[in-house]
PDB file of C-alpha atoms in Angstrom:
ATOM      1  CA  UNK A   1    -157.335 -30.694  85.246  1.00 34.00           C
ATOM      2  CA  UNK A   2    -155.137 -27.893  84.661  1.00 38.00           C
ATOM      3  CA  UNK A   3    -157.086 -24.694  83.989  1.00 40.00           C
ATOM      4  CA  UNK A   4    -155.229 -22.311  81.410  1.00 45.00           C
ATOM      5  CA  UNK A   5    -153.826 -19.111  83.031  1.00 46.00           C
ATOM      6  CA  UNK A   6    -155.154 -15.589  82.702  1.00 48.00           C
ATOM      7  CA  UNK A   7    -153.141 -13.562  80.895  1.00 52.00           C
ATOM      8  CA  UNK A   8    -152.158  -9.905  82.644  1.00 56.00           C
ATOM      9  CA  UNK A   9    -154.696  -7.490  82.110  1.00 73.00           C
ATOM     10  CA  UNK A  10    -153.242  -5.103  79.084  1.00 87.00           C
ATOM     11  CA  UNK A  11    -154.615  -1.634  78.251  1.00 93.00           C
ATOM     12  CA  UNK A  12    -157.117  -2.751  76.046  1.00 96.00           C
ATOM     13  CA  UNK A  13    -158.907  -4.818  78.931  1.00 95.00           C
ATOM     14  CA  UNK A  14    -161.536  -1.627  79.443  1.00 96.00           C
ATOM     15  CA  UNK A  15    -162.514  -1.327  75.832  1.00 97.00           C
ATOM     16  CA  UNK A  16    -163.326  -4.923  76.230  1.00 97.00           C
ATOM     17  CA  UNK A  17    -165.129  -4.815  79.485  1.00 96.00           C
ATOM     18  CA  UNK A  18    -167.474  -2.263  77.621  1.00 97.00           C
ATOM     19  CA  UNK A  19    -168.202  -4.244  74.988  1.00 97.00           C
ATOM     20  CA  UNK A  20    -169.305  -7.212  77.255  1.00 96.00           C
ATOM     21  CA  UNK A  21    -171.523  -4.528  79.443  1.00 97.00           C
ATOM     22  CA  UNK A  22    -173.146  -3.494  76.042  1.00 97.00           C
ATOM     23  CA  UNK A  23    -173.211  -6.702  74.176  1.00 97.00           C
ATOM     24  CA  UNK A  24    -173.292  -9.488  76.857  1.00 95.00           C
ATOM     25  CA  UNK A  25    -173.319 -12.201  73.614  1.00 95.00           C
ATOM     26  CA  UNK A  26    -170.182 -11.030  73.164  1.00 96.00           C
ATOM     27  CA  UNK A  27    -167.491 -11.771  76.102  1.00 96.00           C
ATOM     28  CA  UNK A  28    -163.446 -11.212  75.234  1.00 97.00           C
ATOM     29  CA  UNK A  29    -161.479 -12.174  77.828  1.00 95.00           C
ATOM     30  CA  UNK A  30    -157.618 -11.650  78.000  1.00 94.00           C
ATOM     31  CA  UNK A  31    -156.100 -14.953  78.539  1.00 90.00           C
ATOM     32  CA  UNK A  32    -153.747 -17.749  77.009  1.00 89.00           C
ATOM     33  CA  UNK A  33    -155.739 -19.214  74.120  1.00 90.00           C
ATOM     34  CA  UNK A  34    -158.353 -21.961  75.063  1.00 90.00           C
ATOM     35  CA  UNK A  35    -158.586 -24.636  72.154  1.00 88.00           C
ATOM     36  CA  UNK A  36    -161.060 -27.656  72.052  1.00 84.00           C
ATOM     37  CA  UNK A  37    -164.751 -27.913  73.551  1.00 85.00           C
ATOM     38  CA  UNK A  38    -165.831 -25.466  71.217  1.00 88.00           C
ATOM     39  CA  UNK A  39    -163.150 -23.284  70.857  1.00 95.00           C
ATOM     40  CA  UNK A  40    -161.533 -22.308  67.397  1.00 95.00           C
ATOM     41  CA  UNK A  41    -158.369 -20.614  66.476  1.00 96.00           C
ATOM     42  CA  UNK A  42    -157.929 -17.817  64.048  1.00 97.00           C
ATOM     43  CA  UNK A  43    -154.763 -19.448  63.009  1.00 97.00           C
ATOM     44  CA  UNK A  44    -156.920 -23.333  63.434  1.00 97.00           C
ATOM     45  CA  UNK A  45    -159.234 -21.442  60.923  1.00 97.00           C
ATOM     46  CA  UNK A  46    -156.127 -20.188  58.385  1.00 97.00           C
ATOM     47  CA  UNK A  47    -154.471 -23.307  58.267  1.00 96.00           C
ATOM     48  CA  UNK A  48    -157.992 -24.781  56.567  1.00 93.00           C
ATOM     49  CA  UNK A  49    -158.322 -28.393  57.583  1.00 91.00           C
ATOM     50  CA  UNK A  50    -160.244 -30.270  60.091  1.00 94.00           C
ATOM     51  CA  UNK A  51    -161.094 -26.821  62.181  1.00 95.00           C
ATOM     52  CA  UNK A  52    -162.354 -25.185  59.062  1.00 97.00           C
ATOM     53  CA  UNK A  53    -164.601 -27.450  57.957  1.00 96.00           C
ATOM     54  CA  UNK A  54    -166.040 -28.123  61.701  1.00 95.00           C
ATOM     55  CA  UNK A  55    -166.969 -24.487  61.535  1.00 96.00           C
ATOM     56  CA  UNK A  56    -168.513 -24.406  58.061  1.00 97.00           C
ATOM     57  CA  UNK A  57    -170.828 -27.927  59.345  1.00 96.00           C
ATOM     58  CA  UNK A  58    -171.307 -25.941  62.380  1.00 94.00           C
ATOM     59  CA  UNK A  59    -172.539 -22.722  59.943  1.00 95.00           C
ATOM     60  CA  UNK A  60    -174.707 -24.933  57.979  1.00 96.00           C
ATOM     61  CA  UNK A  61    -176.490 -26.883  60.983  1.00 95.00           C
ATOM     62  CA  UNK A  62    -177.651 -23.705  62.385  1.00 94.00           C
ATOM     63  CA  UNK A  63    -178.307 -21.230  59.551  1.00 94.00           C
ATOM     64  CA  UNK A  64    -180.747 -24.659  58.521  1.00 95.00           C
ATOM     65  CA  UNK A  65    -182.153 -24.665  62.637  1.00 95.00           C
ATOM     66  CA  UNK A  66    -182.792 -20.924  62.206  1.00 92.00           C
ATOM     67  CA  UNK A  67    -184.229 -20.658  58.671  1.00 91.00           C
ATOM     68  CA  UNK A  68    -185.949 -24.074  58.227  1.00 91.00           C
ATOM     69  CA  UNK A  69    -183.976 -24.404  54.736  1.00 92.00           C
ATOM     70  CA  UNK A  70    -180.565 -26.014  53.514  1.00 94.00           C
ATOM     71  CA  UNK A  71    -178.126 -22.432  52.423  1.00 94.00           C
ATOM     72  CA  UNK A  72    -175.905 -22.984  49.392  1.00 95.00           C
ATOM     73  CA  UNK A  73    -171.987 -24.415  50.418  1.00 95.00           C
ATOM     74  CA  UNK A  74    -171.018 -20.636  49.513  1.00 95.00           C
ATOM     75  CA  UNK A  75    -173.655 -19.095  51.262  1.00 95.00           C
ATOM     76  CA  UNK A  76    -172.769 -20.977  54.702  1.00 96.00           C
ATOM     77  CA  UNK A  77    -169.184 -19.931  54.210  1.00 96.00           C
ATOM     78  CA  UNK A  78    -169.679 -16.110  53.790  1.00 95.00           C
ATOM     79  CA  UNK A  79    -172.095 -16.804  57.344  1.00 95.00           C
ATOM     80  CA  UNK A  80    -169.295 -18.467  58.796  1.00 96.00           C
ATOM     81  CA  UNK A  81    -167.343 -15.785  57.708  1.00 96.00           C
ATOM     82  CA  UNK A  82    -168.656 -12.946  59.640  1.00 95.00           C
ATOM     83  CA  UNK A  83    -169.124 -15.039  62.375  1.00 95.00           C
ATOM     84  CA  UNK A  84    -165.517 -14.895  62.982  1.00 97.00           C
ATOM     85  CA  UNK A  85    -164.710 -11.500  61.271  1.00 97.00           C
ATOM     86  CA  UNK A  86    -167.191  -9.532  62.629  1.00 97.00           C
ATOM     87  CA  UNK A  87    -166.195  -9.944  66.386  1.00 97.00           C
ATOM     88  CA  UNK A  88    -162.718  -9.972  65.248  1.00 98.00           C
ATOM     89  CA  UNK A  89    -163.057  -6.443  63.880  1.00 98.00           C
ATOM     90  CA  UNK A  90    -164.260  -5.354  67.160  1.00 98.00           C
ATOM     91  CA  UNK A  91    -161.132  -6.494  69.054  1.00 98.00           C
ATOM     92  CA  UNK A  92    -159.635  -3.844  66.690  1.00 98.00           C
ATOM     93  CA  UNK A  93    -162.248  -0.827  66.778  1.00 98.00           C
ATOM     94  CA  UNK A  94    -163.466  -0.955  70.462  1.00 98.00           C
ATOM     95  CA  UNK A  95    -160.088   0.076  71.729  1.00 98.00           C
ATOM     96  CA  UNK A  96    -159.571   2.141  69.009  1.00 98.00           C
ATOM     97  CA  UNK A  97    -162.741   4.071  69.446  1.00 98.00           C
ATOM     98  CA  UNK A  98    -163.160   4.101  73.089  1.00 97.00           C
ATOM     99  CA  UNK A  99    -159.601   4.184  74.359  1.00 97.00           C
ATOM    100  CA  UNK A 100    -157.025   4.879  71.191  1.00 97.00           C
ATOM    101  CA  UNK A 101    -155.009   2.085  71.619  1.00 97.00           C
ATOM    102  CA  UNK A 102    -155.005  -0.818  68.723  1.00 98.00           C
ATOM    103  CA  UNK A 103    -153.790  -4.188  69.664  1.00 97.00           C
ATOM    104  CA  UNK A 104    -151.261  -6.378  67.386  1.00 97.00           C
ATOM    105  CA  UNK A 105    -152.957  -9.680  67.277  1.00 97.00           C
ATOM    106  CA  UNK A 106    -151.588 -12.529  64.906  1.00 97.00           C
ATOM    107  CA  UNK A 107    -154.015 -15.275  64.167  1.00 97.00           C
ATOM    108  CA  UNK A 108    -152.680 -17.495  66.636  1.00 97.00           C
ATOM    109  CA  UNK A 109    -153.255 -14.851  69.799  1.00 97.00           C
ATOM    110  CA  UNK A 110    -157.271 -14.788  69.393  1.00 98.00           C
ATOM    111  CA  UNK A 111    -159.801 -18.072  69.843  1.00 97.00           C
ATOM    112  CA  UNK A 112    -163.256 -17.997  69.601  1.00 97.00           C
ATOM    113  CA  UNK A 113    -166.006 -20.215  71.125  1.00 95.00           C
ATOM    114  CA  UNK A 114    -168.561 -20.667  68.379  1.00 86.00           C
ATOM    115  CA  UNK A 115    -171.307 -21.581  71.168  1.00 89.00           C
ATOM    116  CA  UNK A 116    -170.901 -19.411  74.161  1.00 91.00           C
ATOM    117  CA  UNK A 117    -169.954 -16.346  72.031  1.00 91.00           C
ATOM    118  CA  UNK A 118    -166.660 -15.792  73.711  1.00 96.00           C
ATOM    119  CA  UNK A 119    -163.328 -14.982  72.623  1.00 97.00           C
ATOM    120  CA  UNK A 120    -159.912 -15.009  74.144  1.00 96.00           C
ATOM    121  CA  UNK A 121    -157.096 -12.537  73.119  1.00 96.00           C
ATOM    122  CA  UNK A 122    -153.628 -12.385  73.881  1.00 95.00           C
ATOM    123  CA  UNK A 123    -152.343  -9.012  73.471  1.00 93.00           C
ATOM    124  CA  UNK A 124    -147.996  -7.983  73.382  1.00 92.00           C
ATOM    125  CA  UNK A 125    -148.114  -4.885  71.421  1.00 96.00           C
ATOM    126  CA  UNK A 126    -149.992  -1.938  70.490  1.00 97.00           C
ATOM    127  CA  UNK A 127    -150.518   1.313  69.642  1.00 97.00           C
ATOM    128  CA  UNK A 128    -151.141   4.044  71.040  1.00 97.00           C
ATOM    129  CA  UNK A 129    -150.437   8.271  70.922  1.00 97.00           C
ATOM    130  CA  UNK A 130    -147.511   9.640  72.392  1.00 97.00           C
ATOM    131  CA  UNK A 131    -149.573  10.996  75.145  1.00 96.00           C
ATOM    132  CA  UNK A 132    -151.247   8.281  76.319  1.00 96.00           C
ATOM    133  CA  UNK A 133    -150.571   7.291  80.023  1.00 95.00           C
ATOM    134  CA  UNK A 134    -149.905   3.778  78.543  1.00 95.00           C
ATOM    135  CA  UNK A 135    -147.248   4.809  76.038  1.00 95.00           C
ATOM    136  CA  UNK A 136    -144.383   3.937  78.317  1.00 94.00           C
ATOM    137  CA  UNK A 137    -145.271   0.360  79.181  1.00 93.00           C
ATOM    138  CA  UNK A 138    -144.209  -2.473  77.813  1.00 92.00           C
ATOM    139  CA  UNK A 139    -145.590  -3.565  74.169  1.00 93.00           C
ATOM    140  CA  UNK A 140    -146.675   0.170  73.727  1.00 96.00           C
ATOM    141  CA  UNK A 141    -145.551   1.180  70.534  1.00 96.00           C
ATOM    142  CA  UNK A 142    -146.842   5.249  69.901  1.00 97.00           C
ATOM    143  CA  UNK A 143    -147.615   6.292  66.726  1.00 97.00           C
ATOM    144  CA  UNK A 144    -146.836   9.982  65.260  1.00 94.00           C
ATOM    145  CA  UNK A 145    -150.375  11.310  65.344  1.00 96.00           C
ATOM    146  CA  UNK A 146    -154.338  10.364  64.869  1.00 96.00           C
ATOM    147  CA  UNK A 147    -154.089   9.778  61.135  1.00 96.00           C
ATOM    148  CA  UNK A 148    -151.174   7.047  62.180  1.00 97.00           C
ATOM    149  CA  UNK A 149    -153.092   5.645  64.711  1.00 97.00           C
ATOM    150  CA  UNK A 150    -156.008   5.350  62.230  1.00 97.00           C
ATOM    151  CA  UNK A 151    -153.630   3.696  59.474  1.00 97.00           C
ATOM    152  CA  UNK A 152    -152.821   1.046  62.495  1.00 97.00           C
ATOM    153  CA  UNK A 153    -156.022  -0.074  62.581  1.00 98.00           C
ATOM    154  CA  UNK A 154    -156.286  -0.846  59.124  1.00 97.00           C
ATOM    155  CA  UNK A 155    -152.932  -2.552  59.333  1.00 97.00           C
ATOM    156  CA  UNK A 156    -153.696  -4.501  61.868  1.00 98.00           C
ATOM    157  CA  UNK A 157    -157.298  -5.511  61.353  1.00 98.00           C
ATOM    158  CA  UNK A 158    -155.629  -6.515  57.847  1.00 97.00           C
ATOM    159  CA  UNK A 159    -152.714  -8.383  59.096  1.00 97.00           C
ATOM    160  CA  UNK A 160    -155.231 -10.785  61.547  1.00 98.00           C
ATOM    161  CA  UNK A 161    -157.922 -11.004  58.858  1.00 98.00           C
ATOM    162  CA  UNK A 162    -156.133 -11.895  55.713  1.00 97.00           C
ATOM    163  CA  UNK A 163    -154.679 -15.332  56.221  1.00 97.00           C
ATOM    164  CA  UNK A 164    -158.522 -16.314  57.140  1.00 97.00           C
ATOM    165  CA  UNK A 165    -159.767 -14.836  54.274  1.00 96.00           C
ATOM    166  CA  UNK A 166    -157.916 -16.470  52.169  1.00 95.00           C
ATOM    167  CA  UNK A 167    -159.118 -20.029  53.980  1.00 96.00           C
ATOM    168  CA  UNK A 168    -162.735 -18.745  53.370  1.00 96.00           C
ATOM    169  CA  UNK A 169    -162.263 -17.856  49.499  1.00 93.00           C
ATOM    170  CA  UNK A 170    -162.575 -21.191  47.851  1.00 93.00           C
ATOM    171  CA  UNK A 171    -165.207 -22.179  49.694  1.00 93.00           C
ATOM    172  CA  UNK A 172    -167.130 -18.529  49.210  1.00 90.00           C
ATOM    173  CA  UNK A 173    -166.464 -17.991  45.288  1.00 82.00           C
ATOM    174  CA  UNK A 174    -165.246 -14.849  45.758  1.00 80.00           C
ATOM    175  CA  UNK A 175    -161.551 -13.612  45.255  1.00 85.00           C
ATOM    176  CA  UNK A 176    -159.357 -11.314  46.672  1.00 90.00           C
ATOM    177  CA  UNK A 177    -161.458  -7.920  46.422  1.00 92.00           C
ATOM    178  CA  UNK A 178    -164.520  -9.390  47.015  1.00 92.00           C
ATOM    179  CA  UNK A 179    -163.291 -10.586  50.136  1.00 94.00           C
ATOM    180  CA  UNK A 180    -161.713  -7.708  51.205  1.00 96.00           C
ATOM    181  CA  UNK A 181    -164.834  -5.957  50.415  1.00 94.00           C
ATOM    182  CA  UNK A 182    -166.560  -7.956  53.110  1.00 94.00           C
ATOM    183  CA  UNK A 183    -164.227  -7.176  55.380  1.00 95.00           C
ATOM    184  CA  UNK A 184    -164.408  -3.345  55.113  1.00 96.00           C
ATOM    185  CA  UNK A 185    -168.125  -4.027  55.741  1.00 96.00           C
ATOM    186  CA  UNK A 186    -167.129  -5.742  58.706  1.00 97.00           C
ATOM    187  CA  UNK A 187    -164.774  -2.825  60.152  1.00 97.00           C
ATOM    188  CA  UNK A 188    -167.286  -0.370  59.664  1.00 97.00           C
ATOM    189  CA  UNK A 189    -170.317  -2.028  61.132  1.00 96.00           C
ATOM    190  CA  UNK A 190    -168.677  -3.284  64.215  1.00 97.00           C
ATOM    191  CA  UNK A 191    -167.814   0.646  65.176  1.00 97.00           C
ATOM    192  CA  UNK A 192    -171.748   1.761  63.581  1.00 96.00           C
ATOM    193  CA  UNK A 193    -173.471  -1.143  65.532  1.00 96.00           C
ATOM    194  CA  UNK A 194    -171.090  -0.838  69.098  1.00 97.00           C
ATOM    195  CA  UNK A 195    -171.223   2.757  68.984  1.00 97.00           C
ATOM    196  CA  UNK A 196    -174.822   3.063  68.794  1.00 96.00           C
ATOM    197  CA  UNK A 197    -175.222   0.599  71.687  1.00 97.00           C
ATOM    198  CA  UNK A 198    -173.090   3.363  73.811  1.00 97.00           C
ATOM    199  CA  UNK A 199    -175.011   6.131  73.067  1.00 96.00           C
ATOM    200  CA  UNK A 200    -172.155   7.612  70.700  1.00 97.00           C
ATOM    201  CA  UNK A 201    -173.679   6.507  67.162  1.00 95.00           C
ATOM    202  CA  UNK A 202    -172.677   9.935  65.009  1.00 95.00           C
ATOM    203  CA  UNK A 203    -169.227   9.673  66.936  1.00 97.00           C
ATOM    204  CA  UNK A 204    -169.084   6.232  65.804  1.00 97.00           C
ATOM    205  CA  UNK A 205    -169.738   7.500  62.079  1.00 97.00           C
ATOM    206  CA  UNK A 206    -167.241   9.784  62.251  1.00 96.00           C
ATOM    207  CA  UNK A 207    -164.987   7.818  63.047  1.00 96.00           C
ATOM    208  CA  UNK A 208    -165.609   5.099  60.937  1.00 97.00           C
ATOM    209  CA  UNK A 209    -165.650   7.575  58.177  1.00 96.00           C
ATOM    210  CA  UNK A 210    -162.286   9.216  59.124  1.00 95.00           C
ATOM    211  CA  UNK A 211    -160.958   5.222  59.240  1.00 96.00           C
ATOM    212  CA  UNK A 212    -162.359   4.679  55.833  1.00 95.00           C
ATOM    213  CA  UNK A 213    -161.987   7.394  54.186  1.00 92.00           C
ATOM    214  CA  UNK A 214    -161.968   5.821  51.005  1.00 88.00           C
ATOM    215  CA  UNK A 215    -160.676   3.054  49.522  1.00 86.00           C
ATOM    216  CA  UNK A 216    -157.279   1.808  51.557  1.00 92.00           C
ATOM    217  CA  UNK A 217    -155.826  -1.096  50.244  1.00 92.00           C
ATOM    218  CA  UNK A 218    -156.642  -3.685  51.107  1.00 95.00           C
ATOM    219  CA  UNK A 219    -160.304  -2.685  52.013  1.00 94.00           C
ATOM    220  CA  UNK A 220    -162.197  -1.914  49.101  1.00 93.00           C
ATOM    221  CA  UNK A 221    -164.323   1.586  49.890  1.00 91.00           C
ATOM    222  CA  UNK A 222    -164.761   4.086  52.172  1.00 93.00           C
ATOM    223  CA  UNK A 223    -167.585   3.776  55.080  1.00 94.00           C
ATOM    224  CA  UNK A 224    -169.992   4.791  52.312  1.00 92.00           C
ATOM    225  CA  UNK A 225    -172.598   6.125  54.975  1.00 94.00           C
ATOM    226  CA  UNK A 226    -175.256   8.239  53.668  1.00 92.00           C
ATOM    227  CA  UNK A 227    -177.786  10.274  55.655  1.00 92.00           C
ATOM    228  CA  UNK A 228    -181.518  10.398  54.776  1.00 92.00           C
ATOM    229  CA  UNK A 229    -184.291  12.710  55.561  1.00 91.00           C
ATOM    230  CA  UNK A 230    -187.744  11.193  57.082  1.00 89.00           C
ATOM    231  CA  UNK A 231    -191.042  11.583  57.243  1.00 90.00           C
ATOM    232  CA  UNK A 232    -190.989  14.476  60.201  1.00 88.00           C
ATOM    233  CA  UNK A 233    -187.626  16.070  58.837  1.00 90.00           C
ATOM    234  CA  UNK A 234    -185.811  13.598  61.420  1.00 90.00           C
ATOM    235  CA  UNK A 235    -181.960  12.914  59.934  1.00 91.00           C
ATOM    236  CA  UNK A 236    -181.818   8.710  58.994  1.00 91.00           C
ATOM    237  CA  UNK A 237    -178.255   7.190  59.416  1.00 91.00           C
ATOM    238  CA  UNK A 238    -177.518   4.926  56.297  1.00 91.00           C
ATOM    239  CA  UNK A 239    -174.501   3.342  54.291  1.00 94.00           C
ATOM    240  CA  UNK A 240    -174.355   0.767  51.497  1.00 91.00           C
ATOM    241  CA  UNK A 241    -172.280  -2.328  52.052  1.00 91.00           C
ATOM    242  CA  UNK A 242    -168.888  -2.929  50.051  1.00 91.00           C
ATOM    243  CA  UNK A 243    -170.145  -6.439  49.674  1.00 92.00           C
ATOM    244  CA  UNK A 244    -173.452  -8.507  49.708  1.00 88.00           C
ATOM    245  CA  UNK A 245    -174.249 -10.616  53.001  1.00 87.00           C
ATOM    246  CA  UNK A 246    -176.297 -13.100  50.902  1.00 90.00           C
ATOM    247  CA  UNK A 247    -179.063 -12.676  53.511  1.00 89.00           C
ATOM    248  CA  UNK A 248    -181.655 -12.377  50.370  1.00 89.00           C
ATOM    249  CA  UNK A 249    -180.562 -16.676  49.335  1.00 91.00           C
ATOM    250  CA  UNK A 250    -182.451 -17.792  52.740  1.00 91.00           C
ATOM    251  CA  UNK A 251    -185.306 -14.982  52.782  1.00 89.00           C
ATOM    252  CA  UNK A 252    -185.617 -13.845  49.205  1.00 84.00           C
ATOM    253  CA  UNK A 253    -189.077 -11.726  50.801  1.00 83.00           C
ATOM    254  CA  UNK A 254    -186.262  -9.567  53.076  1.00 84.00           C
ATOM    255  CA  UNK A 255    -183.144  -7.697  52.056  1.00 84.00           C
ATOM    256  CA  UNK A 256    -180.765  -5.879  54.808  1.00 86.00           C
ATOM    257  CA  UNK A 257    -181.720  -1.794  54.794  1.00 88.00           C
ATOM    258  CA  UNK A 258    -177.680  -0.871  53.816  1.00 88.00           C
ATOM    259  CA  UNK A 259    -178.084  -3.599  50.470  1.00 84.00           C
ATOM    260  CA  UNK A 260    -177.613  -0.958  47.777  1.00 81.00           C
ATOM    261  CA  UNK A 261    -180.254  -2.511  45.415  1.00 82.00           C
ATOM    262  CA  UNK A 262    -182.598  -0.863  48.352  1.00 87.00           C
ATOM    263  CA  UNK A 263    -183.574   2.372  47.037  1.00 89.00           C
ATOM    264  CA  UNK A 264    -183.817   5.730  49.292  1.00 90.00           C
ATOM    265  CA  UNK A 265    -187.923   5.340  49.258  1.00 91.00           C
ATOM    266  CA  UNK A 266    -187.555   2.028  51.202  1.00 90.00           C
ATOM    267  CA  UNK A 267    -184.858   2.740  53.518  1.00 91.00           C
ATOM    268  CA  UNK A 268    -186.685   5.858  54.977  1.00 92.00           C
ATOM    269  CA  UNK A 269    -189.908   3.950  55.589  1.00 90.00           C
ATOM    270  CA  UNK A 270    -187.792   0.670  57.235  1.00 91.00           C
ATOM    271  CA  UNK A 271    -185.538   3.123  59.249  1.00 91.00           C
ATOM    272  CA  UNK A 272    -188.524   5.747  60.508  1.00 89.00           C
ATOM    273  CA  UNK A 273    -190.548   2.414  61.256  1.00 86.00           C
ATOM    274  CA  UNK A 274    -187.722   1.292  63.182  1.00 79.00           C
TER     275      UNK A 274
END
């Protein structure tokens, strides 16, 4: 059997190191896409199709192994969803946020293995600032200033995520802005979640906050965090999502802390209890 060759290590291959040393479910790996056995393509996922609805009856076995309880068609597909755009944000914001570079990655360049929580990326181009060391190799493509760099993201998390969103929609009821909303929930909470795991969480707010300043077509708000005040004076990190996860369908008793139907009173006692 012929094993499929590693790719050259790119710029982006320490941002993506970290993440595996923080998040070991979560392994990216710069190499020529691996398809089959488990693997599914971006693009495999775009097209719709035979790869699309393997994933959505992959979805809906396990959200019923995990919950004990059949989800609604729409409710497995906004699952499914995040399953794939949720690590596919990070491929965006890790480099961004730990090393300033942003990788160009069409649908086609990025797999993912729905079972060992890998991915594989192929990187050509990116961005980067004029003075980073990495400017003058090949691919590099430097961008005027941080509030370019920062509109790169958003292009380019945009430009991978929107043919797959619009595979998802029928299937999730929800058109264009609602989908988009999603995805700005996505962006935001893969720098919030990563950057607390390094020990940078209000840098990660920051930035995710500078990223989203607002709403930047085609996301739909800004980061919309929020901070809190608890029970000893202690400062409480919040936001309220652009879009609902549809978490409350399979445990109507529970409802995710950044839902904004969960008032202020709530949040403090879930987030000083946690």
């Amino acid at each position: 059997m012929t094993l499929p060759a590693l790719a050259p290590a790119t710029p982006l291959a320490p941002a993506y190191a970290r993440v595996a040393e923080v998040l070991p479910s979560l392994r990216i790996s710069e190499e020529t896409p691996l398809r089959g056995d488990g693997w599914v393509g971006a693009d495999e996922l775009a097209a719709g199709g035979e790869a699309l609805d393997a994933f959505l009856a992959w979805n809906d076995e396990g959200i019923a192994a995990d919950y004990g309880r059949r989800a609604r068609p729409d409710v497995v597909a906004s699952f499914a969803l995040h399953r794939y755009a949720w690590p596919a944000a990070v491929l965006f914001t890790m480099p961004y946020f730990l090393l300033r570079r942003v990788p160009h990655l069409a649908p086609e360049d990025v797999t993912l293995n729905r079972d060992q929580g890998r991915m594989t990326v192929r990187t050509t181009t990116f961005s980067c600032l004029p003075d980073d060391p990495a400017a003058s190799m090949p691919g590099a493509r430097p961008v005027g200033d941080e509030a370019a760099l920062g509109a790169e993201v958003r292009r380019a998390a945009a430009a991978h995520l929107g043919p797959v969103l619009a595979a998802f929609g029928p299937h999730m009821r929800r058109r264009s802005h609602a989908l988009w909303a999603a995805t700005t929930d996505e962006l935001v909470e893969s720098l919030w979640y990563l950057g607390d795991l390094l020990g940078e969480e209000e840098r990660a707010i920051a930035e995710a906050e500078s990223l989203l300043p607002g709403a930047t077509a085609p996301f739909t708000r800004g980061a919309s965090f929020r901070r809190l005040t608890g029970p000893g004076g202690e400062r409480l990190d919040t936001r309220d999502r652009a879009s609902c996860c549809l978490y409350y369908t399979l445990r109507p008793e529970e409802t995710c802390v950044t839902c904004p139907r969960v008032c202020d009173s709530e949040r403090v006692t879930r987030l000083a209890a946690s």
